[in-house]
């Protein structure tokens, strides 16, 4: 790589553009943007994307002069935004590289995250954004029309989202966009308002059968002929398109699922990196040679073969990443797939289908059958030509899928429910623990399998800790996820809201003491599926609210005496998905990590996920491990070839 000359004016321009992409906090006085601009300039000088940056900066300077009569670093925020929009058209490569680098910088440098308070991992928030601060300045600009104040229920999505919602959504089967064979449709509801935003086909057995045939044809045909390198390229293209349409996808996620836009953006970022991650595996997926002890001369080697037709059945809490958690590793390993998304968030999955088509996947390789679980989902689970079910959802449905798959003994992997213990020792950094515990339960409205819903607090700090947690919960602003002031959105459906409110009644009957929430808000939010963040004290581990998964913003605080007491209570659950431990004592941390029955144990952090780190449950929380190299095992089978060359 040859060096590219960089001037001070280039650094100033890059800083101004970086500030347009991720606005700096007023407290930070622009230092984060200057840091980003200087870092990019240094990479540019070393030759990383040097010519793209040099040409792009020239173009940007010309537009700034022509449109505003000033240099880039003299433009105000609105002018920078319109300059960025112009660059997206005139220098798309530069715009993409710049945006990728700026976001990457903010995403990967905890120092920058902390200075500007952009939502992201930081040491003292336990891996999650600082919920105490307003989020408005941290959300990258969008053309969303937002209410100036209030609940944000009047928020309007951008024109791209409106255009997508305006056209009738169809299922993707064998490269064709189709209505359900029955002609029936289901509505997609914005959970913040309870109003329909669109509809999609109510597929059933007939559609599932069509999709399986299409996926089988593709598996035996075009897809098999594509080299591992090409498979990787197609996945990379899909990742780039997800990034390209990131803002639109984030809004769609918020509209269908309810989560705040800044959380939806994190989901999109994960979707991009996840798809890229598995794209990287296609060419390095190798077998072994095994020395045999048989008499004579033998060569024994193994290959990893795809399973065939995979059906991925997914829940609504991560409408984009859940289908991709199934599709990216399944496709990377050479399978074809049919996604049956949740009936609450099917439009996002259909938009993903469009993206895979645009990326150039052969027809039938990625299919989406929308519809109800009991019809479309069950048909796939029972189908004798489906080789594998990969499921994320409730333990109850997981059991039904195991029974349904017995016919052809299809392979099954399950990511199921949880009731995770989050254990706070008195010697912990309590400020960090409070934030981690808070995010551990209230992130994604508590609709997250790993939610730290059983909070064990050492007796000496119990009263103070729960009181402070409840105070934080009471301060949460509920509203429409498109409103940048919203810290927590609604639950995904009326049924889920009712389920959570049923548990509120059960908790009351069990004499748990609500320190916050325990109700649906009234007023302007009454039409949506909201439940206020709820902290219960006076809970024992035997109560139903401490044993059953609620899947909502409800945490049960239970006191414990010492380490053995915390472990005994923490492990006393049918679930074993994850656990958290907060302590400054390294021996205690290791002892707890060793003793807890959980697929993942977080120490002094919570909900810290990484594409490369395995994910899955002990006990009734699941079968198998997704993510990292472990995820490849779920979609491949080993063939052993023994050659006698004596
Ligand atoms: P759910 O089990 O009701 O539904 C999940 C999916 O299964 C949906 O697409 C649904 O249509 C389908 N389905 C329902 N009945 C079916 C049937 N009989 N046959 C085939 N498919 C059927 O779960 P949910 O309420 O949508 O999601 C919440 C659950 O998901 C919680 O239990 C949560 O813990 C779990 N979850 C687990 C993980 C994990 O990684 N372990 C991640 C997210 C969510």
XYZ file of C-alpha atoms and ligand atoms in Angstrom:
690
model
C 0.000 0.000 0.000
C 1.438 3.358 -0.954
C 1.155 6.338 1.384
C -1.388 9.056 0.632
C -0.523 12.650 1.561
C -2.868 14.115 4.185
C -3.237 17.798 5.054
C -4.566 19.509 8.182
C -7.563 20.587 6.099
C -8.270 16.908 5.363
C -8.284 16.120 9.098
C -10.626 19.040 9.777
C -12.949 17.930 6.963
C -12.955 14.304 8.107
C -13.716 15.401 11.683
C -16.642 17.511 10.527
C -18.025 14.663 8.413
C -17.532 12.182 11.278
C -19.510 14.517 13.503
C -22.306 14.450 10.931
C -22.387 10.663 11.009
C -22.280 10.191 14.783
C -22.963 13.542 16.431
C -20.721 14.354 19.348
C -22.123 15.242 22.715
C -22.007 18.910 23.705
C -20.144 17.842 26.871
C -17.453 16.385 24.682
C -16.974 19.608 22.708
C -16.386 17.641 19.529
C -13.306 15.821 20.832
C -14.682 12.467 19.758
C -15.157 13.647 16.184
C -11.683 15.154 16.071
C -10.333 11.872 17.383
C -12.255 9.984 14.674
C -11.136 12.392 11.929
C -7.489 12.184 13.003
C -7.595 8.374 13.216
C -9.118 8.045 9.760
C -6.602 10.531 8.367
C -3.769 8.459 9.827
C -5.137 5.290 8.205
C -5.593 7.174 4.961
C -1.973 8.376 5.144
C -0.838 4.770 5.582
C -2.728 3.902 2.398
C -5.870 2.239 3.789
C -8.503 3.237 1.221
C -6.214 6.210 0.434
C -7.403 6.915 -3.145
C -11.094 6.518 -2.191
C -10.666 9.015 0.638
C -8.584 11.430 -1.458
C -11.156 11.465 -4.288
C -14.089 11.619 -1.869
C -12.629 14.540 0.072
C -12.055 16.429 -3.191
C -15.660 15.815 -4.191
C -16.895 16.851 -0.732
C -14.860 20.084 -0.797
C -16.221 20.943 -4.261
C -19.827 20.360 -3.192
C -19.325 22.385 0.009
C -17.929 25.316 -1.973
C -20.602 25.109 -4.664
C -23.596 24.640 -2.359
C -22.592 26.688 0.687
C -19.591 28.773 -0.409
C -17.497 27.508 2.517
C -14.979 24.820 3.458
C -16.331 21.576 4.943
C -15.197 22.313 8.496
C -16.996 25.682 8.405
C -20.411 24.105 7.731
C -23.149 23.854 10.352
C -24.826 20.559 11.343
C -27.694 20.850 8.849
C -25.290 21.679 6.014
C -23.063 18.723 6.894
C -26.096 16.453 6.746
C -27.096 17.668 3.339
C -23.459 17.353 2.197
C -23.401 13.731 3.416
C -26.649 13.043 1.549
C -25.128 14.523 -1.630
C -21.971 12.425 -1.173
C -24.031 9.262 -0.801
C -25.187 9.948 -4.364
C -22.066 11.389 -5.962
C -19.318 9.354 -4.209
C -21.033 6.245 -2.863
C -17.791 4.309 -2.291
C -16.331 7.155 -0.241
C -19.570 7.612 1.684
C -19.764 3.906 2.556
C -16.124 3.619 3.588
C -16.318 6.804 5.643
C -19.544 5.786 7.365
C -18.207 2.282 7.992
C -14.957 3.624 9.451
C -16.639 6.239 11.631
C -19.191 3.776 12.986
C -16.495 1.128 13.374
C -14.407 3.584 15.353
C -17.235 4.465 17.663
C -18.156 0.800 17.928
C -14.667 -0.459 18.715
C -13.138 2.228 20.878
C -14.643 2.137 24.369
C -12.875 5.410 25.139
C -14.854 7.156 22.416
C -18.063 5.423 23.482
C -17.539 6.679 26.982
C -16.656 10.226 25.980
C -19.666 10.699 23.740
C -22.004 8.352 25.597
C -23.020 6.637 22.366
C -24.852 3.414 23.257
C -22.324 0.644 23.370
C -20.076 -1.489 25.509
C -18.270 0.269 28.298
C -16.585 -1.061 31.359
C -18.861 0.652 33.835
C -22.199 -0.086 32.195
C -21.679 -3.819 32.170
C -21.626 -3.966 28.396
C -24.596 -1.731 27.794
C -25.367 1.897 27.149
C -25.757 4.336 29.913
C -29.488 4.432 30.318
C -29.362 7.392 32.695
C -28.553 9.854 29.963
C -30.932 11.118 27.291
C -30.423 9.225 24.042
C -31.544 11.914 21.646
C -28.166 13.223 20.604
C -26.757 9.740 20.226
C -29.052 8.491 17.537
C -27.619 9.117 14.106
C -29.726 11.407 12.011
C -32.667 10.023 10.102
C -35.354 11.672 8.135
C -37.878 10.523 10.661
C -40.544 13.106 11.356
C -40.757 13.125 15.107
C -43.059 14.739 17.556
C -41.236 17.487 19.393
C -42.270 16.170 22.769
C -44.619 13.755 24.426
C -44.833 10.081 23.583
C -43.640 10.250 20.000
C -46.713 8.314 18.879
C -47.032 10.680 15.944
C -43.590 9.685 14.640
C -43.494 8.912 10.936
C -40.933 6.646 9.295
C -38.826 7.691 6.321
C -40.172 7.504 2.789
C -38.302 4.236 2.053
C -40.089 2.547 4.955
C -43.408 4.066 3.995
C -42.939 2.807 0.425
C -42.137 -0.696 1.685
C -45.204 -0.695 3.933
C -47.413 0.641 1.164
C -46.874 -2.302 -1.179
C -48.549 -5.643 -0.385
C -46.050 -7.999 1.261
C -45.639 -11.474 -0.240
C -43.881 -14.666 0.792
C -40.608 -15.643 -0.863
C -40.714 -19.192 -2.221
C -38.291 -20.435 -4.855
C -37.392 -16.890 -5.893
C -41.068 -15.972 -6.441
C -43.059 -13.500 -4.356
C -46.395 -15.144 -3.591
C -49.671 -14.876 -1.779
C -50.575 -17.771 0.533
C -52.270 -20.644 -1.300
C -55.330 -19.969 0.877
C -55.289 -16.262 -0.019
C -55.524 -15.448 3.722
C -53.513 -12.589 5.230
C -52.443 -11.521 8.733
C -51.926 -7.989 10.005
C -48.687 -6.541 11.266
C -49.292 -4.270 14.241
C -47.226 -1.352 15.541
C -47.140 -2.350 19.228
C -46.728 1.255 20.358
C -50.112 2.229 18.946
C -51.934 -1.079 18.521
C -52.648 -0.069 14.920
C -51.961 -2.124 11.782
C -49.001 -1.004 9.665
C -49.349 -3.650 6.973
C -50.265 -7.240 6.271
C -48.600 -10.406 5.012
C -49.682 -13.825 3.736
C -50.971 -16.360 6.244
C -49.054 -19.321 4.863
C -49.927 -22.856 5.934
C -49.122 -26.447 5.037
C -49.562 -25.972 1.280
C -47.092 -23.076 1.249
C -44.655 -24.911 3.514
C -44.723 -27.856 1.094
C -43.978 -25.562 -1.853
C -41.103 -23.951 0.006
C -39.571 -27.303 0.952
C -39.724 -28.459 -2.688
C -38.101 -25.212 -3.857
C -35.377 -25.428 -1.211
C -34.716 -29.082 -2.142
C -34.428 -28.231 -5.843
C -31.976 -25.450 -5.046
C -29.962 -27.700 -2.737
C -29.647 -30.415 -5.380
C -29.136 -27.891 -8.177
C -27.676 -24.413 -8.400
C -26.483 -24.066 -4.814
C -24.313 -27.196 -4.893
C -22.453 -25.919 -7.928
C -21.453 -22.678 -6.269
C -17.924 -22.637 -4.863
C -17.276 -21.905 -1.189
C -15.652 -18.621 -2.233
C -18.755 -17.574 -4.189
C -20.990 -18.525 -1.253
C -18.902 -16.281 0.945
C -19.111 -13.436 -1.588
C -22.895 -13.718 -1.731
C -23.118 -13.538 2.048
C -20.761 -10.566 2.081
C -22.962 -8.850 -0.492
C -25.986 -9.479 1.687
C -24.095 -8.001 4.665
C -23.239 -4.891 2.632
C -26.859 -4.490 1.573
C -28.065 -4.833 5.161
C -25.637 -2.062 6.015
C -26.767 0.009 3.040
C -30.418 -0.284 4.082
C -29.542 -0.104 7.779
C -31.593 2.963 8.623
C -34.671 1.653 6.876
C -34.285 -1.772 8.503
C -33.843 -0.221 11.940
C -37.055 1.764 11.550
C -38.930 -1.293 10.362
C -37.665 -3.252 13.379
C -38.862 -0.479 15.677
C -42.245 -0.307 13.964
C -42.900 -4.048 14.167
C -41.161 -4.963 17.417
C -41.478 -1.727 19.385
C -37.879 -1.478 20.638
C -36.319 2.012 20.617
C -34.535 2.996 17.438
C -31.100 3.058 19.069
C -31.574 -0.576 20.094
C -32.815 -1.429 16.583
C -29.659 0.138 15.167
C -27.553 -2.054 17.393
C -29.487 -5.012 16.028
C -28.737 -3.960 12.446
C -25.033 -3.564 13.283
C -25.035 -7.072 14.749
C -26.799 -8.414 11.646
C -24.087 -6.954 9.396
C -21.164 -8.233 11.425
C -22.812 -11.638 11.974
C -23.398 -12.189 8.249
C -19.861 -11.064 7.469
C -18.523 -13.357 10.190
C -20.059 -16.490 8.674
C -19.183 -15.340 5.137
C -15.588 -15.659 6.319
C -16.016 -19.323 7.244
C -16.981 -20.645 3.797
C -13.453 -21.175 2.509
C -11.835 -22.359 5.738
C -14.302 -25.064 6.614
C -12.020 -28.065 6.463
C -11.943 -31.707 7.550
C -9.124 -33.713 9.108
C -6.759 -36.486 8.172
C -6.727 -39.197 10.803
C -3.885 -41.666 11.374
C -5.359 -45.202 11.485
C -3.894 -48.232 13.264
C -5.345 -50.836 10.917
C -2.864 -53.281 9.336
C -1.953 -52.080 5.837
C -1.904 -48.583 4.411
C -4.937 -46.394 4.707
C -5.781 -42.779 4.225
C -8.651 -41.572 6.389
C -9.960 -38.067 5.841
C -13.149 -36.309 6.853
C -15.292 -33.721 5.105
C -17.988 -31.457 6.495
C -21.134 -31.829 4.460
C -24.253 -29.667 4.589
C -27.402 -31.225 6.049
C -29.683 -30.216 3.158
C -32.935 -28.303 3.646
C -33.057 -26.347 6.905
C -36.151 -24.750 8.440
C -35.483 -21.833 10.803
C -38.351 -20.885 13.120
C -37.768 -17.616 14.917
C -39.211 -15.393 17.683
C -40.081 -11.690 17.477
C -37.580 -10.129 19.875
C -34.799 -9.755 17.268
C -36.733 -9.637 13.985
C -33.634 -9.215 11.789
C -30.869 -11.028 13.630
C -32.901 -14.119 14.566
C -33.540 -15.139 10.931
C -29.886 -14.346 10.213
C -28.657 -16.340 13.227
C -30.145 -19.290 11.348
C -29.552 -18.308 7.724
C -25.939 -17.073 7.750
C -24.324 -20.235 9.185
C -26.771 -22.508 7.323
C -25.962 -20.887 3.963
C -22.238 -20.557 4.715
C -22.098 -24.333 5.169
C -23.958 -25.023 1.911
C -27.528 -25.691 3.085
C -30.681 -24.078 1.743
C -33.134 -22.547 4.215
C -36.770 -21.668 4.816
C -37.399 -19.045 7.487
C -40.710 -19.065 9.344
C -40.519 -15.756 11.196
C -42.662 -14.796 14.144
C -46.144 -13.695 13.127
C -45.475 -10.506 15.109
C -42.464 -9.421 13.040
C -42.807 -10.982 9.595
C -42.324 -7.811 7.538
C -38.700 -7.448 8.630
C -38.019 -11.042 7.531
C -39.649 -10.347 4.150
C -37.471 -7.266 3.706
C -34.487 -9.507 4.457
C -35.757 -11.813 1.700
C -35.617 -8.885 -0.741
C -32.059 -8.226 0.353
C -30.945 -11.812 -0.264
C -32.561 -11.628 -3.724
C -30.755 -8.365 -4.453
C -27.489 -9.955 -3.309
C -27.962 -12.528 -6.081
C -28.672 -15.730 -4.154
C -29.978 -18.407 -6.559
C -33.722 -18.919 -6.286
C -34.872 -21.339 -3.617
C -31.760 -20.940 -1.464
C -33.374 -18.488 0.980
C -37.151 -18.724 1.384
C -39.559 -17.039 3.776
C -42.881 -18.629 4.665
C -44.963 -16.322 6.814
C -47.900 -17.498 8.896
C -48.866 -18.846 12.280
C -46.711 -21.226 14.276
C -49.419 -23.865 14.617
C -49.929 -24.000 10.844
C -46.897 -22.876 8.798
C -44.348 -23.613 11.566
C -45.816 -27.003 12.476
C -45.983 -28.032 8.794
C -42.256 -27.426 8.406
C -41.501 -29.246 11.656
C -43.455 -32.327 10.532
C -42.198 -32.308 6.933
C -40.240 -35.424 6.018
C -38.081 -33.621 3.478
C -36.798 -31.055 5.966
C -33.412 -32.234 7.243
C -33.017 -29.844 10.131
C -35.047 -27.571 12.373
C -33.208 -24.681 13.985
C -35.504 -22.997 16.466
C -35.399 -20.047 18.813
C -38.427 -19.576 21.013
C -40.189 -20.888 24.069
C -39.331 -24.144 25.805
C -42.928 -25.280 25.370
C -42.834 -24.948 21.556
C -39.318 -26.445 21.572
C -40.778 -29.625 23.085
C -43.501 -29.721 20.412
C -40.846 -29.416 17.693
C -38.864 -32.322 19.106
C -42.015 -34.459 18.960
C -42.859 -33.235 15.444
C -39.401 -34.036 14.126
C -39.516 -37.688 15.203
C -41.053 -38.784 11.854
C -37.891 -38.485 9.742
C -35.586 -37.973 12.750
C -34.548 -34.590 11.419
C -31.776 -32.857 13.322
C -32.995 -30.279 15.835
C -31.215 -27.445 17.610
C -33.038 -25.327 20.158
C -32.423 -21.912 21.724
C -35.126 -21.734 24.373
C -36.315 -19.804 27.378
C -34.506 -18.686 30.495
C -34.918 -17.383 34.032
C -31.387 -16.220 34.526
C -29.896 -15.429 37.934
C -27.968 -12.177 38.206
C -25.999 -12.327 41.477
C -24.697 -9.199 43.198
C -22.226 -9.656 46.062
C -21.793 -6.915 48.642
C -18.164 -6.434 47.573
C -19.112 -5.586 43.961
C -18.642 -2.221 42.293
C -22.239 -1.320 43.049
C -22.529 1.512 40.555
C -21.470 -0.808 37.729
C -23.652 -3.604 39.083
C -26.714 -1.341 39.224
C -26.325 -0.348 35.585
C -25.585 -3.906 34.499
C -28.556 -5.296 36.417
C -30.802 -2.562 35.057
C -29.816 -3.209 31.457
C -29.770 -6.954 32.088
C -33.518 -6.920 32.681
C -34.884 -3.832 30.942
C -32.968 -3.930 27.658
C -35.342 -4.901 24.815
C -38.282 -4.401 27.217
C -37.124 -7.538 29.053
C -38.112 -9.556 25.981
C -34.777 -11.258 25.818
C -34.105 -14.902 26.587
C -31.075 -14.048 28.718
C -32.886 -11.382 30.796
C -31.479 -11.309 34.332
C -34.970 -11.753 35.729
C -33.955 -13.354 39.046
C -31.861 -10.799 40.857
C -29.996 -12.236 43.860
C -28.621 -9.541 46.159
C -26.452 -10.189 49.205
C -28.441 -9.460 52.365
C -26.305 -6.563 53.653
C -26.932 -4.438 50.528
C -30.371 -5.753 49.578
C -32.565 -2.841 50.728
C -30.400 -0.103 49.300
C -29.781 -1.899 45.990
C -33.443 -2.649 45.239
C -34.482 0.854 46.243
C -31.977 2.383 43.813
C -32.934 -0.036 41.053
C -36.608 0.830 41.490
C -35.753 4.530 41.362
C -33.991 3.985 38.008
C -36.969 1.957 36.760
C -39.427 4.717 37.695
C -37.375 7.229 35.679
C -37.608 5.255 32.420
C -39.450 7.121 29.708
C -41.818 4.895 27.774
C -42.889 5.880 24.287
C -42.793 5.132 20.603
C -39.449 3.670 19.607
C -39.056 6.235 16.807
C -39.045 9.023 19.373
C -35.379 9.581 20.272
C -36.335 10.376 23.869
C -37.835 6.902 24.351
C -35.839 4.657 26.618
C -38.195 1.710 26.551
C -40.817 0.717 24.019
C -43.897 -1.496 24.246
C -44.047 -5.279 24.425
C -44.313 -6.905 21.029
C -47.995 -7.897 21.106
C -51.228 -7.554 23.020
C -50.881 -11.247 24.009
C -47.414 -10.651 25.441
C -48.618 -7.594 27.353
C -51.484 -9.652 28.785
C -49.111 -12.446 29.745
C -46.893 -10.012 31.656
C -49.889 -8.411 33.361
C -51.101 -11.896 34.347
C -47.784 -12.404 36.127
C -48.247 -9.044 37.828
C -51.509 -10.404 39.260
C -49.804 -13.666 40.263
C -47.000 -11.705 41.973
C -49.598 -9.691 43.907
C -51.340 -12.868 45.021
C -47.986 -14.277 46.138
C -47.357 -11.145 48.247
C -44.398 -9.893 46.256
C -43.941 -6.149 46.870
C -43.889 -3.954 43.730
C -41.401 -1.082 44.134
C -42.055 0.231 40.636
C -44.355 -0.343 37.678
C -46.594 -3.422 37.934
C -49.092 -1.850 35.567
C -49.746 -0.737 32.033
C -49.506 3.035 31.631
C -52.663 4.952 30.853
C -53.129 8.206 28.955
C -51.642 8.522 25.502
C -49.897 5.142 25.796
C -53.028 3.176 26.694
C -53.574 1.987 23.105
C -50.093 0.416 22.927
C -48.806 -2.765 24.553
C -46.736 -1.078 27.255
C -45.900 -2.347 30.729
C -43.988 -0.112 33.124
C -40.592 -1.422 34.271
C -41.324 -3.453 37.375
C -39.115 -4.278 40.354
C -40.403 -6.776 42.908
C -38.983 -7.145 46.414
C -40.115 -9.659 49.003
C -39.737 -12.506 46.526
C -38.640 -16.060 47.286
C -37.156 -18.407 44.738
C -40.161 -20.717 45.169
C -42.740 -18.212 43.896
C -44.145 -18.653 40.383
C -42.845 -15.240 39.340
C -39.335 -16.443 40.220
C -39.664 -19.813 38.496
C -41.545 -19.144 35.268
C -40.287 -17.101 32.339
C -42.246 -13.822 32.091
C -40.431 -12.357 29.063
C -41.089 -8.760 29.969
C -39.702 -5.885 32.053
C -40.161 -7.587 35.426
C -37.353 -8.396 37.850
C -37.679 -10.374 41.091
C -35.182 -9.378 43.781
C -34.272 -12.198 46.187
C -31.804 -11.874 49.096
C -28.986 -14.384 49.700
C -26.532 -15.009 52.552
C -23.270 -16.169 51.008
C -21.762 -17.823 47.938
C -23.143 -21.356 48.559
C -26.617 -19.890 49.203
C -26.437 -17.814 45.984
C -25.324 -20.811 43.913
C -27.981 -23.115 45.391
C -30.738 -20.578 44.689
C -29.343 -19.556 41.315
C -29.218 -23.174 40.118
C -32.666 -23.997 41.481
C -34.457 -23.506 38.149
C -35.496 -25.695 35.234
C -33.639 -23.259 32.969
C -29.889 -22.819 32.471
C -29.345 -20.244 29.751
C -27.151 -17.611 31.371
C -26.070 -16.092 34.679
C -24.406 -12.921 35.943
C -21.999 -12.434 38.844
C -20.919 -9.085 40.271
C -17.951 -9.126 42.663
C -14.466 -7.656 43.125
C -13.212 -10.933 44.603
C -11.574 -12.965 41.833
C -11.787 -16.231 43.773
C -15.503 -15.768 44.319
C -15.935 -14.912 40.632
C -14.236 -18.134 39.509
C -16.005 -20.255 42.118
C -19.391 -18.909 41.046
C -18.590 -19.283 37.326
C -17.584 -22.906 37.902
C -20.646 -23.742 39.993
C -23.431 -22.078 38.015
C -25.429 -24.307 35.653
C -25.604 -21.953 32.689
C -24.506 -21.894 29.056
C -22.954 -18.452 29.586
C -21.729 -16.842 32.804
C -20.991 -13.119 32.730
C -18.740 -11.701 35.431
C -18.945 -7.950 36.030
C -20.906 -7.513 32.804
C -24.226 -8.741 31.442
C -25.610 -9.517 27.992
C -22.135 -9.156 26.500
C -22.456 -11.049 23.192
C -19.912 -11.698 20.477
C -20.300 -13.486 17.140
C -17.341 -15.723 17.982
C -18.488 -16.719 21.471
C -20.764 -19.774 21.861
C -24.390 -19.263 22.844
C -26.883 -21.834 24.105
C -28.485 -23.301 27.175
C -28.017 -25.933 29.859
C -31.053 -27.874 31.106
C -34.384 -26.854 29.546
C -32.888 -23.782 27.885
C -31.863 -25.644 24.770
C -29.893 -28.068 22.660
C -26.674 -27.116 20.909
C -24.568 -23.982 20.679
C -24.959 -21.218 18.125
C -22.245 -18.687 17.231
C -18.557 -19.031 16.528
C -17.204 -22.312 15.163
C -19.773 -24.140 17.338
C -22.513 -22.791 15.080
C -20.995 -24.654 12.114
C -21.566 -27.993 13.849
C -25.308 -27.309 13.900
C -25.515 -27.202 10.106
C -22.993 -29.819 8.985
C -22.460 -33.544 9.232
C -19.126 -35.303 9.120
C -18.286 -37.802 6.398
C -15.345 -40.137 6.991
C -13.589 -41.495 3.884
C -11.213 -44.455 4.304
C -9.003 -45.399 1.341
C -7.027 -48.617 1.275
C -3.823 -48.061 -0.687
C -1.915 -51.076 0.638
P -42.835 -18.999 20.732
O -42.182 -20.294 21.076
O -44.254 -18.820 21.065
O -42.720 -18.716 19.143
C -41.488 -18.759 18.465
C -41.725 -19.167 17.016
O -42.290 -20.473 17.002
C -42.702 -18.260 16.269
O -42.263 -18.101 14.934
C -43.992 -19.073 16.286
O -44.845 -18.790 15.217
C -43.454 -20.491 16.187
N -44.372 -21.535 16.691
C -45.295 -21.428 17.672
N -45.932 -22.606 17.827
C -45.412 -23.462 16.926
C -45.636 -24.822 16.608
N -46.551 -25.540 17.238
N -44.895 -25.394 15.635
C -43.950 -24.694 14.986
N -43.679 -23.389 15.244
C -44.402 -22.788 16.208
O -41.917 -17.900 21.393
P -42.138 -16.324 21.426
O -43.070 -15.967 22.492
O -42.385 -15.865 20.054
O -40.653 -15.879 21.848
C -40.278 -15.815 23.174
C -39.535 -17.051 23.616
O -38.341 -17.203 22.843
C -39.081 -16.945 25.062
O -39.291 -18.176 25.705
C -37.596 -16.654 24.941
O -36.823 -17.007 26.051
C -37.241 -17.448 23.728
N -35.991 -16.961 23.139
C -34.859 -17.712 23.304
C -33.638 -17.239 22.813
C -32.360 -18.028 22.999
O -31.373 -17.673 22.358
N -32.321 -19.033 23.846
C -33.593 -16.012 22.150
C -34.784 -15.280 22.004
C -35.972 -15.763 22.497
